[in-house]
Short mmCIF file of C-alpha atoms and ligand atoms in Angstrom, two decimals:
data_model
loop_
_atom_site.label_atom_id
_atom_site.label_comp_id
_atom_site.label_asym_id
_atom_site.label_seq_id
_atom_site.Cartn_x
_atom_site.Cartn_y
_atom_site.Cartn_z
CA MET A 273 124.99 73.89 146.90
CA ALA A 274 125.05 77.48 145.75
CA ASN A 275 122.25 79.91 145.08
CA CYS A 276 121.61 81.52 141.77
CA GLY A 277 119.23 84.45 141.37
CA VAL A 278 117.29 85.58 138.33
CA LYS A 279 114.94 88.42 137.50
CA PHE A 280 112.67 88.19 134.47
CA ARG A 281 110.37 90.74 132.93
CA ALA A 282 106.73 89.65 133.26
CA TYR A 283 103.79 90.61 131.07
CA PRO A 284 100.57 90.16 133.06
CA THR A 285 97.18 90.72 131.42
CA ALA A 286 95.00 93.63 132.55
CA GLU A 287 93.00 91.28 134.76
CA GLN A 288 96.16 89.79 136.28
CA VAL A 289 97.52 93.29 136.92
CA HIS A 290 94.34 94.11 138.81
CA ILE A 291 94.52 91.03 141.04
CA LEU A 292 98.30 91.18 141.58
CA SER A 293 98.00 94.84 142.62
CA GLN A 294 95.35 93.79 145.14
CA TRP A 295 97.62 91.09 146.53
CA ILE A 296 100.50 93.55 146.80
CA GLY A 297 98.21 96.00 148.61
CA CYS A 298 96.87 93.36 151.02
CA ALA A 299 100.40 92.14 151.81
CA ARG A 300 101.45 95.73 152.52
CA VAL A 301 98.46 96.27 154.83
CA ILE A 302 99.33 93.18 156.89
CA TYR A 303 102.99 94.22 157.08
CA ASN A 304 102.07 97.75 158.17
CA CYS A 305 99.54 96.41 160.71
CA LYS A 306 102.29 94.25 162.22
CA VAL A 307 104.58 97.31 162.44
CA SER A 308 101.86 99.38 164.17
CA GLU A 309 101.02 96.53 166.53
CA ASP A 310 104.66 96.15 167.43
CA ASN A 311 105.00 99.88 168.09
CA GLN A 312 101.96 99.77 170.37
CA ASN A 313 103.36 96.77 172.22
CA TYR A 314 106.62 98.61 172.71
CA ASN A 315 104.80 101.65 174.13
CA ILE A 316 102.91 99.40 176.55
CA PHE A 317 106.20 97.82 177.59
CA LYS A 318 107.77 101.24 178.14
CA SER A 319 104.91 102.50 180.35
CA THR A 320 103.96 99.34 182.28
CA GLY A 321 106.93 97.03 181.84
CA ASP A 322 104.71 94.23 180.45
CA LYS A 323 106.50 92.26 177.79
CA ILE A 324 104.31 91.07 174.92
CA SER A 325 105.76 88.21 172.91
CA ILE A 326 106.35 88.66 169.21
CA ASN A 327 104.60 86.31 166.83
CA GLN A 328 103.47 85.97 163.23
CA ALA A 329 99.71 86.00 163.91
CA TYR A 330 97.76 88.08 161.41
CA SER A 331 94.18 86.76 161.35
CA HIS A 332 92.99 89.33 163.91
CA PHE A 333 93.62 92.05 161.31
CA LYS A 334 90.87 90.53 159.15
CA ASN A 335 88.06 92.40 160.91
CA ASP A 336 84.88 94.03 159.55
CA GLU A 337 86.82 97.15 158.65
CA ARG A 338 89.14 95.16 156.43
CA GLU A 339 86.71 92.63 155.05
CA TRP A 340 88.38 92.87 151.65
CA LEU A 341 91.37 90.99 153.03
CA ASN A 342 89.28 87.82 152.74
CA GLN A 343 89.42 88.06 148.96
CA CYS A 344 93.18 87.66 149.01
CA PRO A 345 94.69 84.16 149.39
CA SER A 346 95.57 83.63 153.04
CA GLN A 347 99.07 82.43 152.03
CA VAL A 348 99.86 85.93 150.69
CA LEU A 349 98.86 87.47 154.03
CA ARG A 350 100.78 84.84 155.99
CA ASN A 351 103.89 85.49 153.88
CA ALA A 352 103.64 89.24 154.55
CA SER A 353 103.45 88.59 158.28
CA SER A 354 106.38 86.21 158.08
CA ILE A 355 108.46 88.78 156.16
CA TRP A 356 107.82 91.26 158.98
CA TYR A 357 108.79 88.62 161.57
CA THR A 358 112.08 87.89 159.77
CA ALA A 359 112.81 91.62 159.53
CA LYS A 360 112.17 91.99 163.27
CA GLN A 361 114.48 89.08 164.06
CA ARG A 362 117.18 90.71 161.93
CA PHE A 363 116.68 93.88 163.97
CA PHE A 364 117.16 91.93 167.21
CA LYS A 365 120.37 90.44 165.87
CA GLY A 366 121.62 93.94 165.10
CA ILE A 367 121.99 93.44 161.35
CA ALA A 368 119.10 95.65 160.22
CA ASN A 369 116.97 98.58 161.27
CA ASN A 370 113.64 98.18 162.98
CA PRO A 371 111.01 97.39 160.30
CA ARG A 372 109.13 100.49 159.20
CA LYS A 373 105.84 100.91 157.40
CA LYS A 374 105.89 100.36 153.66
CA LYS A 375 104.61 103.01 151.30
CA LYS A 376 102.56 102.42 148.20
CA GLY A 377 104.63 102.73 145.04
CA ILE A 378 107.95 101.93 146.69
CA LYS A 379 109.12 98.33 146.33
CA ASP A 380 105.68 97.03 145.38
CA THR A 381 106.22 93.31 145.67
CA VAL A 382 104.42 90.19 146.78
CA LEU A 383 106.05 86.95 147.93
CA LEU A 384 104.48 83.77 146.62
CA THR A 385 105.39 80.46 148.24
CA SER A 386 105.12 77.10 146.50
CA GLU A 387 101.35 76.72 147.16
CA LEU A 388 100.73 79.80 145.05
CA PHE A 389 102.68 79.06 141.89
CA LYS A 390 103.75 76.19 139.69
CA PHE A 391 106.11 75.87 136.74
CA LYS A 392 104.64 73.58 134.10
CA ASP A 393 106.70 72.38 131.15
CA GLU A 394 105.24 72.78 127.72
CA ILE A 395 106.89 71.46 124.56
CA SER A 396 106.58 73.83 121.64
CA ASP A 397 106.16 72.74 118.00
CA ASP A 398 109.90 72.94 117.35
CA GLY A 399 110.71 70.75 120.36
CA VAL A 400 111.79 73.51 122.77
CA VAL A 401 110.71 73.05 126.38
CA LEU A 402 108.92 76.16 127.60
CA LYS A 403 108.18 76.75 131.27
CA ASN A 404 104.74 78.12 132.00
CA LEU A 405 104.26 79.95 135.26
CA ILE A 406 100.83 79.29 136.74
CA ILE A 407 99.84 81.62 139.57
CA GLY A 408 97.18 81.26 142.23
CA THR A 409 95.26 78.64 144.16
CA LYS A 410 92.14 76.72 143.14
CA LYS A 411 89.95 79.41 144.68
CA ASN A 412 92.04 82.38 143.50
CA SER A 413 93.48 81.42 140.15
CA LEU A 414 95.31 83.90 137.97
CA GLY A 415 96.14 81.50 135.17
CA VAL A 416 99.40 81.57 133.24
CA LEU A 417 101.65 84.58 133.81
CA LYS A 418 103.64 85.48 130.72
CA PHE A 419 107.29 86.22 131.33
CA LYS A 420 110.44 86.42 129.26
CA ALA A 421 113.06 83.91 130.40
CA HIS A 422 116.24 85.34 128.89
CA ARG A 423 118.28 82.54 130.45
CA GLU A 424 117.83 79.01 131.76
CA PHE A 425 116.78 78.54 135.34
CA GLY A 426 116.08 75.91 138.00
CA ASN A 427 113.02 75.36 140.14
CA PRO A 428 112.60 77.83 143.00
CA GLN A 429 110.93 77.35 146.40
CA GLN A 430 109.37 80.79 146.29
CA ILE A 431 109.05 83.67 143.87
CA VAL A 432 108.59 87.41 144.15
CA ILE A 433 106.37 89.33 141.75
CA GLY A 434 106.99 93.04 141.71
CA LYS A 435 106.16 96.23 139.89
CA LYS A 436 108.47 99.13 139.15
CA ASN A 437 107.56 102.07 136.95
CA LYS A 438 104.58 100.22 135.51
CA LYS A 439 106.79 97.30 134.52
CA TRP A 440 106.32 93.90 136.10
CA TYR A 441 109.04 91.47 137.12
CA VAL A 442 109.26 87.99 138.52
CA SER A 443 112.40 87.14 140.47
CA PHE A 444 113.58 84.13 142.40
CA CYS A 445 116.53 82.11 143.65
CA TYR A 446 117.22 78.47 142.91
CA GLU A 447 119.88 76.05 143.99
CA VAL A 448 122.65 74.92 141.68
CA GLU A 449 125.35 72.31 142.10
CA ASP A 450 128.43 74.08 143.43
CA THR A 451 131.32 72.66 141.42
CA GLY A 452 133.77 75.48 142.08
CA LYS A 453 136.17 75.81 144.99
CA SER A 454 135.31 77.75 148.11
CA GLU A 455 137.04 81.07 148.85
CA GLN A 456 139.15 79.43 151.51
CA GLU A 457 140.31 76.71 149.11
CA LEU A 458 141.15 79.30 146.46
CA LEU A 459 143.00 81.37 149.02
CA ASP A 460 145.02 78.37 150.20
CA GLU A 461 145.81 77.39 146.64
CA TYR A 462 147.02 80.81 145.55
CA SER A 463 148.94 81.59 148.73
CA ASN A 464 151.03 78.46 148.08
CA LEU A 465 152.42 79.96 144.86
CA ASP A 466 155.78 81.73 144.74
CA GLU A 467 156.25 85.44 144.16
CA THR A 468 157.02 85.23 140.42
CA SER A 469 153.88 83.24 139.64
CA LEU A 470 151.81 85.53 141.83
CA ASN A 471 153.17 88.59 140.04
CA THR A 472 152.08 87.22 136.67
CA LEU A 473 148.68 86.07 137.90
CA THR A 474 147.71 89.16 139.89
CA VAL A 475 146.09 92.24 138.49
CA GLY A 476 145.48 95.38 140.54
CA ILE A 477 142.38 97.45 139.89
CA ASP A 478 142.43 101.14 140.71
CA ARG A 479 139.06 102.83 141.01
CA GLY A 480 138.64 106.53 140.50
CA ILE A 481 136.36 109.29 139.32
CA VAL A 482 138.16 110.33 136.14
CA ILE A 483 138.88 106.77 135.01
CA PRO A 484 136.45 104.44 136.80
CA PHE A 485 138.55 101.26 136.45
CA GLN A 486 142.24 101.07 135.63
CA THR A 487 144.05 97.76 135.79
CA SER A 488 147.77 97.29 136.32
CA ASN A 489 148.01 95.51 132.94
CA GLN A 490 147.11 98.76 131.19
CA SER A 491 143.42 98.14 130.45
CA CYS A 492 141.05 100.87 131.45
CA TYR A 493 137.28 100.80 131.54
CA ASP A 494 135.07 103.83 131.18
CA PHE A 495 131.69 104.73 129.73
CA ASP A 496 132.09 105.39 126.01
CA ASP A 497 131.19 108.80 124.56
CA LYS A 498 127.81 107.58 123.35
CA LEU A 499 126.81 106.42 126.82
CA LYS A 500 128.20 109.56 128.46
CA ASN A 501 126.10 111.63 126.06
CA GLN A 502 123.01 109.54 126.71
CA ILE A 503 123.36 110.00 130.46
CA LYS A 504 123.99 113.73 130.05
CA LEU A 505 120.87 114.20 127.92
CA LYS A 506 118.76 112.20 130.36
CA GLN A 507 120.05 114.24 133.29
CA LYS A 508 119.16 117.42 131.44
CA LYS A 509 115.64 116.09 130.86
CA LEU A 510 115.44 115.08 134.47
CA LYS A 511 116.22 118.63 135.64
CA LYS A 512 113.55 120.00 133.32
CA TYR A 513 110.89 117.70 134.72
CA GLN A 514 112.00 118.25 138.32
CA ARG A 515 111.54 122.01 137.86
CA LYS A 516 108.15 121.34 136.30
CA LEU A 517 107.18 119.09 139.19
CA ALA A 518 107.99 121.82 141.71
CA ARG A 519 105.49 124.15 140.03
CA GLN A 520 102.65 121.65 139.77
CA LYS A 521 99.81 121.30 142.25
CA LYS A 522 100.15 118.38 144.64
CA GLY A 523 97.85 115.48 143.84
CA SER A 524 97.00 116.72 140.35
CA THR A 525 96.92 114.37 137.36
CA SER A 526 99.56 116.32 135.49
CA ARG A 527 101.85 116.18 138.50
CA ASN A 528 101.52 112.42 138.66
CA LYS A 529 102.35 112.26 134.97
CA THR A 530 105.53 114.27 135.53
CA LYS A 531 106.37 112.05 138.49
CA ASN A 532 106.10 108.96 136.28
CA ARG A 533 108.30 110.57 133.66
CA ILE A 534 110.95 111.35 136.27
CA ALA A 535 110.84 107.78 137.57
CA LYS A 536 111.21 106.47 134.03
CA ILE A 537 114.29 108.62 133.34
CA HIS A 538 115.83 107.58 136.67
CA SER A 539 115.37 103.91 135.83
CA LYS A 540 116.85 104.39 132.35
CA ILE A 541 119.98 106.01 133.77
CA SER A 542 120.27 103.28 136.37
CA ASN A 543 119.87 100.60 133.67
CA ILE A 544 122.74 102.11 131.67
CA ARG A 545 124.97 102.01 134.77
CA HIS A 546 123.89 98.53 135.76
CA ASP A 547 124.71 97.27 132.28
CA PHE A 548 128.11 98.99 132.42
CA CYS A 549 128.92 97.31 135.75
CA HIS A 550 128.06 93.89 134.33
CA LYS A 551 130.13 94.44 131.18
CA VAL A 552 133.20 95.66 133.06
CA SER A 553 133.07 92.90 135.68
CA HIS A 554 132.54 90.28 132.97
CA SER A 555 135.49 91.58 130.98
CA ILE A 556 137.81 91.71 134.01
CA ALA A 557 136.72 88.27 135.28
CA ASN A 558 137.30 86.77 131.83
CA SER A 559 140.80 88.21 131.47
CA GLU A 560 143.88 86.02 131.86
CA ALA A 561 144.56 87.10 135.43
CA LYS A 562 143.55 84.76 138.26
CA ILE A 563 143.83 87.08 141.24
CA PHE A 564 142.26 90.51 141.38
CA ALA A 565 143.41 92.98 143.99
CA VAL A 566 141.16 95.93 144.76
CA GLU A 567 141.31 98.67 147.34
CA ASP A 568 139.13 98.11 150.38
CA LEU A 569 137.22 101.36 149.93
CA LYS A 570 134.42 102.22 152.32
CA LEU A 571 132.32 104.01 149.74
CA LYS A 572 129.41 104.38 152.12
CA ASN A 573 131.57 106.38 154.53
CA MET A 574 133.31 108.24 151.72
CA THR A 575 130.04 109.55 150.34
CA LYS A 576 128.62 110.91 153.58
CA SER A 577 127.68 114.60 153.60
CA PRO A 578 130.00 116.81 155.66
CA LYS A 579 129.07 117.84 159.20
CA PRO A 580 127.92 121.44 159.71
CA LYS A 581 130.67 123.78 160.90
CA GLN A 582 130.03 126.38 163.59
CA ASP A 583 132.15 129.19 164.99
CA GLU A 584 132.36 130.14 168.69
CA ASN A 585 129.16 132.22 168.53
CA GLY A 586 127.20 129.36 167.01
CA ASN A 587 127.09 130.90 163.51
CA TYR A 588 127.26 128.43 160.68
CA LEU A 589 130.40 128.51 158.54
CA PRO A 590 130.76 127.24 154.96
CA ASN A 591 131.46 123.48 155.02
CA MET A 592 131.78 122.81 151.27
CA ARG A 593 128.58 120.78 151.38
CA LYS A 594 127.67 121.45 147.77
CA ALA A 595 131.10 120.59 146.46
CA LYS A 596 131.08 117.38 148.50
CA ALA A 597 127.61 116.54 147.18
CA GLY A 598 128.95 116.88 143.63
CA LEU A 599 131.90 114.65 144.45
CA ASN A 600 129.60 112.10 146.07
CA ARG A 601 127.37 112.11 143.01
CA GLU A 602 130.40 111.44 140.81
CA LEU A 603 131.66 108.67 143.10
CA LEU A 604 128.30 106.96 143.21
CA SER A 605 127.55 107.35 139.51
CA LYS A 606 130.44 105.18 138.31
CA GLY A 607 129.23 101.96 139.91
CA LEU A 608 132.57 101.56 141.70
CA ALA A 609 131.18 99.29 144.42
CA LYS A 610 128.62 97.43 142.34
CA THR A 611 131.16 96.36 139.71
CA ILE A 612 133.41 94.82 142.36
CA GLU A 613 130.39 93.10 143.89
CA PHE A 614 129.64 91.57 140.49
CA LEU A 615 133.31 90.75 139.94
CA GLU A 616 133.37 88.82 143.22
CA TYR A 617 130.74 86.30 142.24
CA LYS A 618 131.86 86.09 138.61
CA ALA A 619 135.48 85.47 139.63
CA LYS A 620 134.41 82.71 142.02
CA LYS A 621 132.55 81.04 139.18
CA TYR A 622 135.78 80.86 137.18
CA GLY A 623 137.90 79.71 140.15
CA LYS A 624 139.52 83.13 140.54
CA LEU A 625 140.07 85.20 143.64
CA VAL A 626 139.27 88.80 144.58
CA ILE A 627 141.23 90.23 147.49
CA LYS A 628 140.86 93.60 149.15
CA VAL A 629 143.96 95.51 150.22
CA SER A 630 144.56 98.67 152.20
CA PRO A 631 143.96 101.79 150.10
CA HIS A 632 146.31 103.98 152.14
CA TYR A 633 148.59 106.22 150.05
CA SER A 634 148.22 103.98 147.01
CA SER A 635 148.23 107.09 144.81
CA GLN A 636 151.44 108.48 146.35
CA GLU A 637 153.60 105.36 146.52
CA CYS A 638 156.06 104.63 143.71
CA ALA A 639 155.57 101.20 142.13
CA ASN A 640 159.28 101.05 141.31
CA CYS A 641 161.04 101.94 144.58
CA GLY A 642 158.25 102.28 147.15
CA HIS A 643 158.99 105.93 147.95
CA THR A 644 155.80 107.53 149.27
CA HIS A 645 155.29 111.27 149.07
CA ALA A 646 152.39 113.57 148.18
CA ASP A 647 154.62 115.45 145.70
CA ASN A 648 155.13 112.27 143.67
CA ARG A 649 151.79 112.87 142.04
CA LYS A 650 152.26 116.05 140.07
CA THR A 651 148.85 116.20 138.37
CA GLN A 652 145.73 114.06 138.08
CA ASP A 653 147.30 111.66 135.58
CA ASN A 654 151.03 112.24 135.99
CA PHE A 655 153.23 110.34 138.43
CA LEU A 656 156.89 111.21 138.84
CA CYS A 657 158.85 109.61 141.67
CA LEU A 658 161.04 112.15 143.46
CA LEU A 659 163.50 109.46 144.54
CA CYS A 660 164.06 107.17 141.55
CA GLY A 661 162.57 109.27 138.73
CA ASN A 662 160.03 106.61 137.75
CA HIS A 663 157.49 108.22 135.43
CA ASP A 664 154.07 106.68 134.75
CA ASN A 665 150.39 107.37 134.45
CA ALA A 666 149.18 107.98 138.01
CA ASP A 667 146.28 105.52 137.79
CA ILE A 668 148.44 102.75 136.32
CA ASN A 669 151.03 103.35 139.05
CA ALA A 670 148.28 103.09 141.70
CA ALA A 671 146.96 99.88 140.09
CA LYS A 672 150.49 98.43 140.21
CA ILE A 673 150.75 99.32 143.89
CA ILE A 674 147.42 97.60 144.55
CA ALA A 675 148.59 94.49 142.67
CA LYS A 676 151.84 94.54 144.68
CA ARG A 677 149.92 94.75 147.96
CA GLY A 678 147.75 91.85 146.82
CA VAL A 679 150.83 89.72 146.12
CA GLN A 680 152.41 90.73 149.45
CA PHE A 681 149.23 89.80 151.21
CA LEU A 682 149.17 86.30 149.71
CA LEU A 683 152.88 85.86 150.49
CA SER A 684 152.31 86.94 154.08
CA LYS A 685 149.92 84.05 154.64
CA PRO A 686 151.70 81.20 156.62
CA LYS A 687 154.62 79.36 154.90
CA ALA A 688 157.07 81.87 156.42
CA LYS A 689 160.10 79.55 155.98
CA THR A 690 159.82 79.31 152.20
CA ARG A 691 159.42 83.02 151.93
CA THR A 692 162.53 83.86 153.95
CA ARG A 693 164.48 81.72 151.55
CA LEU A 694 163.09 83.84 148.74
CA GLY A 695 164.50 86.83 150.55
CA ILE A 696 161.29 88.44 151.67
CA SER A 697 161.15 89.22 155.32
CA ARG A 698 157.82 89.03 157.09
CA SER A 699 157.76 92.72 157.88
CA LYS A 700 158.31 93.65 154.25
CA ALA A 701 155.74 91.19 153.03
CA GLY A 702 153.08 92.74 155.19
CA ARG A 703 153.82 96.33 154.30
CA GLY A 704 150.85 98.36 153.18
CA ILE A 705 148.29 95.98 154.59
CA CYS A 706 146.26 96.65 157.68
CA LYS A 707 148.12 95.31 160.66
CA THR A 708 145.04 93.88 162.29
CA ARG A 709 144.40 91.78 159.23
CA LEU A 710 147.83 90.22 159.32
CA GLU A 711 147.41 89.31 162.92
CA GLN A 712 144.20 87.44 162.33
CA SER A 713 144.48 83.73 161.63
CA ASN A 714 142.28 84.01 158.57
CA PRO A 715 142.69 87.59 157.58
CA LEU A 716 141.47 87.43 154.05
CA ILE A 717 138.49 89.13 153.14
CA PRO A 718 136.88 86.28 151.32
CA MET A 719 134.15 87.68 149.19
CA THR A 720 130.54 87.08 149.95
CA SER A 721 129.50 83.83 148.41
CA GLU A 722 126.05 85.00 147.45
CA ALA A 723 125.61 84.60 143.76
CA ARG A 724 124.06 87.83 142.79
CA SER A 725 122.81 88.08 139.29
CA LEU A 726 119.93 90.35 140.07
ZN1 ZN B 869 160.47 105.61 142.85
#
């Protein structure tokens, strides 16, 4: 079984908005109370050494001070407490930070479990089955919540209703029959192929700032001029409102208005980018290639701000922080990581494979003879090999190198005897790929199997 996620736009009535906002608020209060309680318990433990066990109890927060919590369905409060508990467990396992208090207006969501919602089929006049979403319990009924289902979906165990920039959404996961092969099966299947077949089936994807996505089969993907212009205009508007915001009095109505405008522009820009990532990943996944090789870039590390520089006397020296911030902005604005994330789950759906290879010197290595030198790359888009004279577009050359490393990686998987007969020694096959990976029994970097369509 595999999971499939969907997010639909919802259109609650004014009354529903009122009640849903209350539920969101109550859930946040319980979550924050749990965080405070946990902090207090930790302080007690630090001073006295008394360990207080962690649990999901929340009813003691329903005191006279917070009598209004009684108006909210208890399941909503229980879910909030359980979300905190899960977050805390994740912290103990070392996969997340310690849960912190939630703020109003940031990720305003409420989790509804199966007691709180129901999908009811309704057959319209023209015979189409419509799914009505009924929210609430007998005591706290919200009635039917209108939402736009832009695609088919299955029945979920739980749903999340959320609000962002005054727009409401309902999102959930449901299980689907997993008919495709697993990453391991795909990996085994493709690593059994010979070099010639692998060369025709593999496409390398080079990611960069000037051209966001360049494939080794000469296709390149970039925002078109219309989109670039749209983003530029929105960024200009954004700057205008940000300056305005700085002048306005804190807490004033006009300031809040400007704040909303800024949030709206931000979400529009992010929608344009999100859409671009989906279109590019869809196009690449639907191409004839079956194996996609990408560089294993650590974008999170690459976009860190530089450390402050100090001289012997402790005076601060220029550290190019502003220039780096500009570069980071450019790197993050192209959706370089998100597109690959989307490509991973889309490729899996079509029985294709995404592999990550070492990015080292991919822009300096010649795709023809393998000569690696910084001087090979004359300019941003010009590549001229100093050894064999191979001349190409620098991004295409890099994409070819990435494809080559992908093929070498698949060839370096077991079956050493067949490969020696083909004339490829093990050391050559593994060139350009992290050594540690080759030494592992299952070195591939199978992609995360989560189906992310959100
Ligand atoms: Zn060369």
